[in-house]
DNA sequence: CTCGATCCCTGGACGC
DNA sequence: TGCGTCCAGGGATCGA
């Protein structure tokens, strides 16, 4: 799942590979994940890719203006990889992978291909004020923000810390894996309310989050099932996961089996010993489960989740 | 403001 | 082997 470290890895790879190249033409297949497919076909051909940057979980292909038009309007192709998106340059001769939806022919004989089985990604060509408005919707970059700013964005929020970490309008770039890993490192249960965390906890979370993101970038991200970088290589950080996808396995700090619960609608992995639940959380959860069981009497037991 | 529910989509895991 | 069912997961959106 591409989160900040994975997208950063792809952005660096693409910057190396395709910055300075021009797009000759665009071919679009399925387009339901593209904001305005027509604008890509109209605006991209003939444009040079100046730089490739990461913005939260988006790839930002910043484009040079056409020579004739004097306007100095900023423009970019935004690409969100969703869950299964891949963006990589390939030789024209290479067979197209299944689920290839966008192909951009480049001026060096290669093609920049977007492949996305589930199409949970997003693509949009944006320029000028529209681009600025779109970028302003998102929160601060967790690697650029200072502790005071981070604290301010969390403190005074009544949502659960897990929800806040995942909210791209609060912080841009954090997803489920790095939220859980950071909370484990900082010993904070995902169901705690942001407003209830003290200065020490927030400082610890800030350091944990930055440290984990930086290390994950060095290791070129986590490859759980689909992620590949711009060169088609998987990342290595999944070998360093302490809680994510480790349900039932021992916490590396205290050997307590890692558990998985739903917090803020997302599965959340944590150590019940190192990360103590907030007051009332267990009881509220049990009550909710009982209510669900009453609503659906035939679904009392689900498939046993065996550990890998 | 915050919550849960719902939808989007497909491959993979699982039960039979 | 194959078919049906469930599920993951980021994000938008809607109603409570």
mmCIF file of C-alpha atoms (C1' of nucleotides) in Angstrom:
data_model
loop_
_atom_site.group_PDB
_atom_site.id
_atom_site.type_symbol
_atom_site.label_atom_id
_atom_site.label_comp_id
_atom_site.label_asym_id
_atom_site.label_seq_id
_atom_site.Cartn_x
_atom_site.Cartn_y
_atom_site.Cartn_z
ATOM 1 C CA UNK A 1 0.000 0.000 0.000
ATOM 2 C CA UNK A 2 1.654 3.180 -1.077
ATOM 3 C CA UNK A 3 1.967 5.597 1.825
ATOM 4 C CA UNK A 4 4.478 8.366 2.324
ATOM 5 C CA UNK A 5 7.667 6.243 2.170
ATOM 6 C CA UNK A 6 6.481 4.255 -0.826
ATOM 7 C CA UNK A 7 5.381 7.348 -2.727
ATOM 8 C CA UNK A 8 8.644 9.080 -1.836
ATOM 9 C CA UNK A 9 10.526 6.086 -3.233
ATOM 10 C CA UNK A 10 8.564 6.189 -6.460
ATOM 11 C CA UNK A 11 8.957 9.970 -6.746
ATOM 12 C CA UNK A 12 12.741 9.734 -6.371
ATOM 13 C CA UNK A 13 12.916 6.939 -8.902
ATOM 14 C CA UNK A 14 10.808 8.824 -11.412
ATOM 15 C CA UNK A 15 12.731 12.040 -10.848
ATOM 16 C CA UNK A 16 15.853 10.102 -11.768
ATOM 17 C CA UNK A 17 14.253 8.351 -14.714
ATOM 18 C CA UNK A 18 11.885 10.740 -16.417
ATOM 19 C CA UNK A 19 12.511 14.315 -15.248
ATOM 20 C CA UNK A 20 13.352 16.356 -18.327
ATOM 21 C CA UNK A 21 11.501 14.035 -20.666
ATOM 22 C CA UNK A 22 8.606 15.265 -22.736
ATOM 23 C CA UNK A 23 5.272 13.576 -23.183
ATOM 24 C CA UNK A 24 4.497 12.965 -26.841
ATOM 25 C CA UNK A 25 1.037 11.464 -26.532
ATOM 26 C CA UNK A 26 -1.340 9.913 -24.052
ATOM 27 C CA UNK A 27 -3.436 6.781 -24.361
ATOM 28 C CA UNK A 28 -6.196 6.210 -21.824
ATOM 29 C CA UNK A 29 -8.056 2.993 -21.210
ATOM 30 C CA UNK A 30 -10.400 2.815 -18.261
ATOM 31 C CA UNK A 31 -10.761 6.317 -16.946
ATOM 32 C CA UNK A 32 -13.168 6.238 -14.007
ATOM 33 C CA UNK A 33 -10.333 7.176 -11.634
ATOM 34 C CA UNK A 34 -9.314 10.227 -13.674
ATOM 35 C CA UNK A 35 -10.837 13.582 -12.756
ATOM 36 C CA UNK A 36 -11.185 14.812 -16.317
ATOM 37 C CA UNK A 37 -9.692 12.385 -18.846
ATOM 38 C CA UNK A 38 -10.182 14.857 -21.676
ATOM 39 C CA UNK A 39 -7.923 17.393 -20.029
ATOM 40 C CA UNK A 40 -5.092 14.874 -19.875
ATOM 41 C CA UNK A 41 -5.432 14.131 -23.567
ATOM 42 C CA UNK A 42 -5.583 17.816 -24.343
ATOM 43 C CA UNK A 43 -2.934 19.195 -22.005
ATOM 44 C CA UNK A 44 -0.231 16.578 -21.648
ATOM 45 C CA UNK A 45 1.019 16.015 -25.208
ATOM 46 C CA UNK A 46 4.018 18.204 -25.946
ATOM 47 C CA UNK A 47 4.680 19.027 -22.303
ATOM 48 C CA UNK A 48 7.969 18.461 -20.535
ATOM 49 C CA UNK A 49 8.073 16.866 -17.103
ATOM 50 C CA UNK A 50 10.157 19.292 -15.064
ATOM 51 C CA UNK A 51 10.274 17.447 -11.772
ATOM 52 C CA UNK A 52 8.601 14.597 -9.970
ATOM 53 C CA UNK A 53 7.809 15.277 -6.337
ATOM 54 C CA UNK A 54 5.841 13.673 -3.561
ATOM 55 C CA UNK A 55 2.985 15.592 -1.989
ATOM 56 C CA UNK A 56 1.441 13.541 0.796
ATOM 57 C CA UNK A 57 0.522 10.319 -0.934
ATOM 58 C CA UNK A 58 0.374 12.025 -4.311
ATOM 59 C CA UNK A 59 2.979 12.019 -6.993
ATOM 60 C CA UNK A 60 3.265 15.474 -8.499
ATOM 61 C CA UNK A 61 4.621 15.566 -12.027
ATOM 62 C CA UNK A 62 5.325 19.249 -12.437
ATOM 63 C CA UNK A 63 5.120 20.276 -16.052
ATOM 64 C CA UNK A 64 6.882 22.975 -18.031
ATOM 65 C CA UNK A 65 4.696 25.422 -19.894
ATOM 66 C CA UNK A 66 4.445 25.281 -23.630
ATOM 67 C CA UNK A 67 6.973 27.572 -25.279
ATOM 68 C CA UNK A 68 4.486 29.733 -27.136
ATOM 69 C CA UNK A 69 2.096 30.458 -24.284
ATOM 70 C CA UNK A 70 3.742 33.179 -22.262
ATOM 71 C CA UNK A 71 1.741 32.392 -19.174
ATOM 72 C CA UNK A 72 3.786 31.206 -16.218
ATOM 73 C CA UNK A 73 1.013 29.181 -14.674
ATOM 74 C CA UNK A 74 2.017 26.252 -12.500
ATOM 75 C CA UNK A 75 0.668 22.963 -13.766
ATOM 76 C CA UNK A 76 1.031 19.358 -12.745
ATOM 77 C CA UNK A 77 -0.243 15.866 -13.195
ATOM 78 C CA UNK A 78 -1.360 14.487 -9.822
ATOM 79 C CA UNK A 79 -1.186 10.752 -9.407
ATOM 80 C CA UNK A 80 -2.497 8.919 -6.339
ATOM 81 C CA UNK A 81 -1.548 5.255 -6.347
ATOM 82 C CA UNK A 82 -4.498 4.223 -4.201
ATOM 83 C CA UNK A 83 -3.885 0.682 -3.027
ATOM 84 C CA UNK A 84 -2.520 -1.040 -6.071
ATOM 85 C CA UNK A 85 -1.306 1.709 -8.387
ATOM 86 C CA UNK A 86 2.040 1.413 -10.134
ATOM 87 C CA UNK A 87 3.691 4.143 -12.187
ATOM 88 C CA UNK A 88 6.804 3.228 -14.082
ATOM 89 C CA UNK A 89 8.607 3.842 -17.356
ATOM 90 C CA UNK A 90 8.834 0.824 -19.609
ATOM 91 C CA UNK A 91 10.297 0.119 -23.011
ATOM 92 C CA UNK A 92 7.658 0.295 -25.728
ATOM 93 C CA UNK A 93 8.579 -3.252 -26.687
ATOM 94 C CA UNK A 94 7.704 -4.585 -23.265
ATOM 95 C CA UNK A 95 4.282 -6.244 -23.108
ATOM 96 C CA UNK A 96 1.643 -4.253 -21.278
ATOM 97 C CA UNK A 97 0.724 -5.552 -17.862
ATOM 98 C CA UNK A 98 -2.902 -6.349 -17.166
ATOM 99 C CA UNK A 99 -4.815 -3.336 -15.803
ATOM 100 C CA UNK A 100 -2.672 -0.807 -17.656
ATOM 101 C CA UNK A 101 -4.979 2.202 -17.867
ATOM 102 C CA UNK A 102 -2.814 5.146 -18.872
ATOM 103 C CA UNK A 103 0.191 5.149 -21.169
ATOM 104 C CA UNK A 104 2.233 8.274 -21.810
ATOM 105 C CA UNK A 105 4.658 8.037 -24.697
ATOM 106 C CA UNK A 106 7.947 9.780 -23.841
ATOM 107 C CA UNK A 107 10.478 11.431 -26.134
ATOM 108 C CA UNK A 108 13.190 8.898 -25.296
ATOM 109 C CA UNK A 109 11.324 5.966 -26.777
ATOM 110 C CA UNK A 110 9.894 4.732 -23.500
ATOM 111 C CA UNK A 111 6.396 4.891 -22.072
ATOM 112 C CA UNK A 112 5.292 5.963 -18.635
ATOM 113 C CA UNK A 113 2.628 3.424 -17.690
ATOM 114 C CA UNK A 114 0.013 3.570 -14.980
ATOM 115 C CA UNK A 115 -1.201 0.163 -13.849
ATOM 116 C CA UNK A 116 -3.876 -0.209 -11.171
ATOM 117 C CA UNK A 117 -5.912 -3.363 -10.687
ATOM 118 C CA UNK A 118 -8.412 -1.904 -8.231
ATOM 119 C CA UNK A 119 -8.469 1.628 -9.581
ATOM 120 C CA UNK A 120 -8.579 3.098 -6.100
ATOM 121 C CA UNK A 121 -6.026 5.579 -7.343
ATOM 122 C CA UNK A 122 -6.684 8.992 -8.799
ATOM 123 C CA UNK A 123 -5.238 11.032 -11.598
ATOM 124 C CA UNK A 124 -5.815 14.666 -12.410
ATOM 125 C CA UNK A 125 -4.283 17.385 -14.523
ATOM 126 C CA UNK A 126 -4.461 20.650 -12.616
ATOM 127 C CA UNK A 127 -3.104 24.115 -13.289
ATOM 128 C CA UNK A 128 -3.035 27.549 -11.750
ATOM 129 C CA UNK A 129 -5.434 28.318 -8.978
ATOM 130 C CA UNK A 130 -7.085 24.916 -9.256
ATOM 131 C CA UNK A 131 -3.773 23.245 -8.494
ATOM 132 C CA UNK A 132 -3.092 25.534 -5.546
ATOM 133 C CA UNK A 133 -6.569 25.010 -4.152
ATOM 134 C CA UNK A 134 -6.224 21.260 -4.402
ATOM 135 C CA UNK A 135 -2.848 21.218 -2.669
ATOM 136 C CA UNK A 136 -4.089 23.484 0.108
ATOM 137 C CA UNK A 137 -6.740 20.934 1.081
ATOM 138 C CA UNK A 138 -4.107 18.771 2.700
ATOM 139 C CA UNK A 139 -2.415 19.018 6.069
ATOM 140 C CA UNK A 140 1.251 19.351 6.874
ATOM 141 C CA UNK A 141 3.914 16.937 5.746
ATOM 142 C CA UNK A 142 4.879 14.865 8.798
ATOM 143 C CA UNK A 143 8.572 15.083 7.903
ATOM 144 C CA UNK A 144 8.514 18.845 7.502
ATOM 145 C CA UNK A 145 6.347 19.827 10.423
ATOM 146 C CA UNK A 146 7.917 20.943 13.698
ATOM 147 C CA UNK A 147 6.847 19.512 17.023
ATOM 148 C CA UNK A 148 4.833 22.598 17.978
ATOM 149 C CA UNK A 149 2.878 22.479 14.736
ATOM 150 C CA UNK A 150 2.343 18.725 15.050
ATOM 151 C CA UNK A 151 1.107 19.163 18.611
ATOM 152 C CA UNK A 152 -1.265 21.900 17.562
ATOM 153 C CA UNK A 153 -2.777 19.771 14.814
ATOM 154 C CA UNK A 154 -3.521 16.901 17.233
ATOM 155 C CA UNK A 155 -4.238 18.713 20.430
ATOM 156 C CA UNK A 156 -7.774 19.920 20.876
ATOM 157 C CA UNK A 157 -9.096 17.318 18.433
ATOM 158 C CA UNK A 158 -11.640 14.925 19.845
ATOM 159 C CA UNK A 159 -11.169 12.296 17.195
ATOM 160 C CA UNK A 160 -9.144 9.206 17.984
ATOM 161 C CA UNK A 161 -5.428 9.502 17.396
ATOM 162 C CA UNK A 162 -5.580 6.760 14.787
ATOM 163 C CA UNK A 163 -8.199 8.683 12.836
ATOM 164 C CA UNK A 164 -6.175 11.881 13.105
ATOM 165 C CA UNK A 165 -2.987 10.250 11.845
ATOM 166 C CA UNK A 166 -4.879 8.851 8.866
ATOM 167 C CA UNK A 167 -6.706 12.097 8.097
ATOM 168 C CA UNK A 168 -4.899 13.601 5.115
ATOM 169 C CA UNK A 169 -6.296 17.016 5.977
ATOM 170 C CA UNK A 170 -4.422 16.876 9.292
ATOM 171 C CA UNK A 171 -1.202 15.215 8.180
ATOM 172 C CA UNK A 172 -0.525 14.320 4.575
ATOM 173 C CA UNK A 173 1.061 10.994 3.742
ATOM 174 C CA UNK A 174 0.454 8.725 6.744
ATOM 175 C CA UNK A 175 -1.500 5.543 6.110
ATOM 176 C CA UNK A 176 -2.500 2.495 8.092
ATOM 177 C CA UNK A 177 0.896 0.805 8.295
ATOM 178 C CA UNK A 178 2.924 3.756 9.521
ATOM 179 C CA UNK A 179 0.165 4.975 11.828
ATOM 180 C CA UNK A 180 0.123 1.625 13.643
ATOM 181 C CA UNK A 181 3.899 1.293 13.714
ATOM 182 C CA UNK A 182 4.302 4.799 15.128
ATOM 183 C CA UNK A 183 1.636 4.323 17.787
ATOM 184 C CA UNK A 184 3.280 1.093 18.881
ATOM 185 C CA UNK A 185 6.683 2.731 19.132
ATOM 186 C CA UNK A 186 5.214 5.618 21.109
ATOM 187 C CA UNK A 187 3.194 3.170 23.267
ATOM 188 C CA UNK A 188 -0.096 4.872 22.509
ATOM 189 C CA UNK A 189 -3.300 2.908 21.988
ATOM 190 C CA UNK A 190 -4.939 3.857 18.660
ATOM 191 C CA UNK A 191 -8.293 4.593 20.321
ATOM 192 C CA UNK A 192 -6.996 7.424 22.511
ATOM 193 C CA UNK A 193 -8.525 10.787 21.740
ATOM 194 C CA UNK A 194 -6.124 13.344 20.307
ATOM 195 C CA UNK A 195 -7.158 15.881 22.901
ATOM 196 C CA UNK A 196 -6.338 13.495 25.723
ATOM 197 C CA UNK A 197 -2.689 12.970 24.802
ATOM 198 C CA UNK A 198 -0.216 14.876 26.938
ATOM 199 C CA UNK A 199 2.861 16.751 25.753
ATOM 200 C CA UNK A 200 5.160 13.829 26.439
ATOM 201 C CA UNK A 201 3.025 11.417 24.461
ATOM 202 C CA UNK A 202 2.736 13.802 21.538
ATOM 203 C CA UNK A 203 6.470 14.438 21.513
ATOM 204 C CA UNK A 204 7.071 10.702 21.585
ATOM 205 C CA UNK A 205 4.626 10.114 18.769
ATOM 206 C CA UNK A 206 6.203 12.876 16.713
ATOM 207 C CA UNK A 207 9.660 11.362 17.101
ATOM 208 C CA UNK A 208 8.391 7.834 16.456
ATOM 209 C CA UNK A 209 6.523 8.863 13.325
ATOM 210 C CA UNK A 210 9.432 10.775 11.838
ATOM 211 C CA UNK A 211 11.946 8.095 12.722
ATOM 212 C CA UNK A 212 9.851 5.329 11.223
ATOM 213 C CA UNK A 213 9.050 7.262 8.059
ATOM 214 C CA UNK A 214 12.715 8.146 7.545
ATOM 215 C CA UNK A 215 13.869 4.587 8.049
ATOM 216 C CA UNK A 216 11.147 3.288 5.753
ATOM 217 C CA UNK A 217 12.263 5.704 3.042
ATOM 218 C CA UNK A 218 15.841 4.459 3.382
ATOM 219 C CA UNK A 219 14.536 0.914 2.950
ATOM 220 C CA UNK A 220 12.434 2.002 -0.023
ATOM 221 C CA UNK A 221 9.053 1.397 1.579
ATOM 222 C CA UNK A 222 6.991 -1.633 2.532
ATOM 223 C CA UNK A 223 5.829 -4.226 0.036
ATOM 224 C CA UNK A 224 2.945 -6.222 1.489
ATOM 225 C CA UNK A 225 1.398 -7.484 -1.698
ATOM 226 C CA UNK A 226 1.561 -5.084 -4.584
ATOM 227 C CA UNK A 227 3.952 -2.229 -4.054
ATOM 228 C CA UNK A 228 6.812 -1.809 -6.498
ATOM 229 C CA UNK A 229 8.981 1.252 -7.022
ATOM 230 C CA UNK A 230 9.649 3.040 -10.293
ATOM 231 C CA UNK A 231 12.205 0.398 -11.203
ATOM 232 C CA UNK A 232 9.798 -2.412 -10.452
ATOM 233 C CA UNK A 233 11.542 -3.434 -7.228
ATOM 234 C CA UNK A 234 9.787 -4.165 -3.921
ATOM 235 C CA UNK A 235 10.678 -2.317 -0.723
ATOM 236 C CA UNK A 236 12.238 -3.820 2.388
ATOM 237 C CA UNK A 237 10.568 -2.110 5.303
ATOM 238 C CA UNK A 238 7.892 -4.803 5.765
ATOM 239 C CA UNK A 239 10.610 -6.862 7.454
ATOM 240 C CA UNK A 240 10.783 -4.217 10.147
ATOM 241 C CA UNK A 241 7.092 -4.062 10.932
ATOM 242 C CA UNK A 242 6.518 -4.509 14.659
ATOM 243 C CA UNK A 243 2.723 -4.720 14.722
ATOM 244 C CA UNK A 244 1.257 -4.300 11.261
ATOM 245 C CA UNK A 245 -0.026 -7.613 9.886
ATOM 246 C CA UNK A 246 1.370 -9.421 12.968
ATOM 247 C CA UNK A 247 -1.867 -10.387 14.732
ATOM 248 C CA UNK A 248 -1.262 -13.197 17.215
ATOM 249 C CA UNK A 249 2.523 -12.900 17.043
ATOM 250 C CA UNK A 250 4.494 -11.781 20.076
ATOM 251 C CA UNK A 251 5.214 -8.125 20.683
ATOM 252 C CA UNK A 252 8.965 -7.699 20.177
ATOM 253 C CA UNK A 253 9.122 -5.674 23.422
ATOM 254 C CA UNK A 254 7.064 -7.823 25.787
ATOM 255 C CA UNK A 255 6.026 -11.016 23.952
ATOM 256 C CA UNK A 256 2.308 -10.263 24.425
ATOM 257 C CA UNK A 257 0.343 -11.379 21.347
ATOM 258 C CA UNK A 258 -0.380 -8.512 18.975
ATOM 259 C CA UNK A 259 -4.065 -7.815 18.539
ATOM 260 C CA UNK A 260 -6.161 -6.336 15.785
ATOM 261 C CA UNK A 261 -9.221 -4.184 16.339
ATOM 262 C CA UNK A 262 -11.200 -1.779 14.219
ATOM 263 C CA UNK A 263 -10.563 1.840 15.166
ATOM 264 C CA UNK A 264 -11.985 4.680 13.123
ATOM 265 C CA UNK A 265 -13.189 2.106 10.628
ATOM 266 C CA UNK A 266 -9.687 0.768 9.932
ATOM 267 C CA UNK A 267 -8.025 -2.371 11.167
ATOM 268 C CA UNK A 268 -5.484 -1.426 13.774
ATOM 269 C CA UNK A 269 -2.703 -3.609 15.122
ATOM 270 C CA UNK A 270 -1.365 -2.965 18.606
ATOM 271 C CA UNK A 271 0.163 -4.561 21.685
ATOM 272 C CA UNK A 272 -2.448 -4.697 24.463
ATOM 273 C CA UNK A 273 0.316 -4.636 27.079
ATOM 274 C CA UNK A 274 2.477 -1.767 25.754
ATOM 275 C CA UNK A 275 -0.447 0.287 24.476
ATOM 276 C CA UNK A 276 -3.084 0.537 27.158
ATOM 277 C CA UNK A 277 -6.624 1.205 26.010
ATOM 278 C CA UNK A 278 -8.240 4.451 27.133
ATOM 279 C CA UNK A 279 -10.846 4.306 29.884
ATOM 280 C CA UNK A 280 -14.160 3.006 28.676
ATOM 281 C CA UNK A 281 -12.856 1.763 25.347
ATOM 282 C CA UNK A 282 -13.084 -1.956 26.072
ATOM 283 C CA UNK A 283 -16.555 -1.668 27.498
ATOM 284 C CA UNK A 284 -17.804 0.465 24.631
ATOM 285 C CA UNK A 285 -16.395 -2.004 22.143
ATOM 286 C CA UNK A 286 -18.013 -4.960 23.846
ATOM 287 C CA UNK A 287 -21.351 -3.181 23.916
ATOM 288 C CA UNK A 288 -21.081 -2.382 20.234
ATOM 289 C CA UNK A 289 -20.231 -5.979 19.360
ATOM 290 C CA UNK A 290 -23.182 -7.236 21.352
ATOM 291 C CA UNK A 291 -25.445 -4.840 19.519
ATOM 292 C CA UNK A 292 -24.125 -6.017 16.164
ATOM 293 C CA UNK A 293 -24.607 -9.630 17.203
ATOM 294 C CA UNK A 294 -28.232 -8.911 18.027
ATOM 295 C CA UNK A 295 -28.734 -7.180 14.697
ATOM 296 C CA UNK A 296 -27.294 -10.104 12.760
ATOM 297 C CA UNK A 297 -28.026 -13.228 14.810
ATOM 298 C CA UNK A 298 -26.647 -15.648 12.227
ATOM 299 C CA UNK A 299 -23.199 -14.114 12.031
ATOM 300 C CA UNK A 300 -21.932 -14.712 15.513
ATOM 301 C CA UNK A 301 -18.738 -16.368 14.381
ATOM 302 C CA UNK A 302 -16.476 -15.429 11.523
ATOM 303 C CA UNK A 303 -13.815 -17.367 9.798
ATOM 304 C CA UNK A 304 -10.953 -18.065 12.175
ATOM 305 C CA UNK A 305 -8.142 -15.604 11.547
ATOM 306 C CA UNK A 306 -5.115 -17.811 11.638
ATOM 307 C CA UNK A 307 -1.750 -16.117 11.964
ATOM 308 C CA UNK A 308 0.748 -16.310 9.170
ATOM 309 C "C1'" DC B 1 -16.977 18.204 14.795
ATOM 310 C "C1'" DT B 2 -17.059 13.302 14.843
ATOM 311 C "C1'" DC B 3 -19.023 9.103 13.958
ATOM 312 C "C1'" DG B 4 -20.501 4.997 11.301
ATOM 313 C "C1'" DA B 5 -22.185 3.267 7.007
ATOM 314 C "C1'" DT B 6 -21.722 2.863 2.127
ATOM 315 C "C1'" DC B 7 -19.685 2.869 -2.233
ATOM 316 C "C1'" DC B 8 -15.899 2.282 -5.381
ATOM 317 C "C1'" DC B 9 -12.892 -2.265 -7.287
ATOM 318 C "C1'" DT B 10 -10.454 -6.719 -7.833
ATOM 319 C "C1'" DG B 11 -7.519 -10.461 -6.340
ATOM 320 C "C1'" DG B 12 -6.721 -13.589 -2.998
ATOM 321 C "C1'" DA B 13 -8.074 -16.409 0.860
ATOM 322 C "C1'" DC B 14 -11.166 -19.503 2.433
ATOM 323 C "C1'" DG B 15 -15.183 -22.949 2.836
ATOM 324 C "C1'" DC B 16 -17.422 -26.462 0.639
ATOM 325 C "C1'" DT C 1 -10.943 -27.777 -9.838
ATOM 326 C "C1'" DG C 2 -14.162 -24.506 -9.266
ATOM 327 C "C1'" DC C 3 -17.560 -21.706 -7.501
ATOM 328 C "C1'" DG C 4 -19.455 -18.503 -4.067
ATOM 329 C "C1'" DT C 5 -18.469 -15.382 -0.381
ATOM 330 C "C1'" DC C 6 -15.935 -12.374 2.302
ATOM 331 C "C1'" DC C 7 -12.563 -8.992 2.893
ATOM 332 C "C1'" DA C 8 -8.917 -5.344 2.532
ATOM 333 C "C1'" DG C 9 -8.138 -0.644 2.101
ATOM 334 C "C1'" DG C 10 -7.900 5.238 0.893
ATOM 335 C "C1'" DG C 11 -10.993 8.417 0.275
ATOM 336 C "C1'" DA C 12 -15.365 10.790 -0.834
ATOM 337 C "C1'" DT C 13 -19.815 11.449 0.754
ATOM 338 C "C1'" DC C 14 -23.979 11.346 3.374
ATOM 339 C "C1'" DG C 15 -26.864 11.108 7.332
ATOM 340 C "C1'" DA C 16 -27.026 10.774 12.393
#
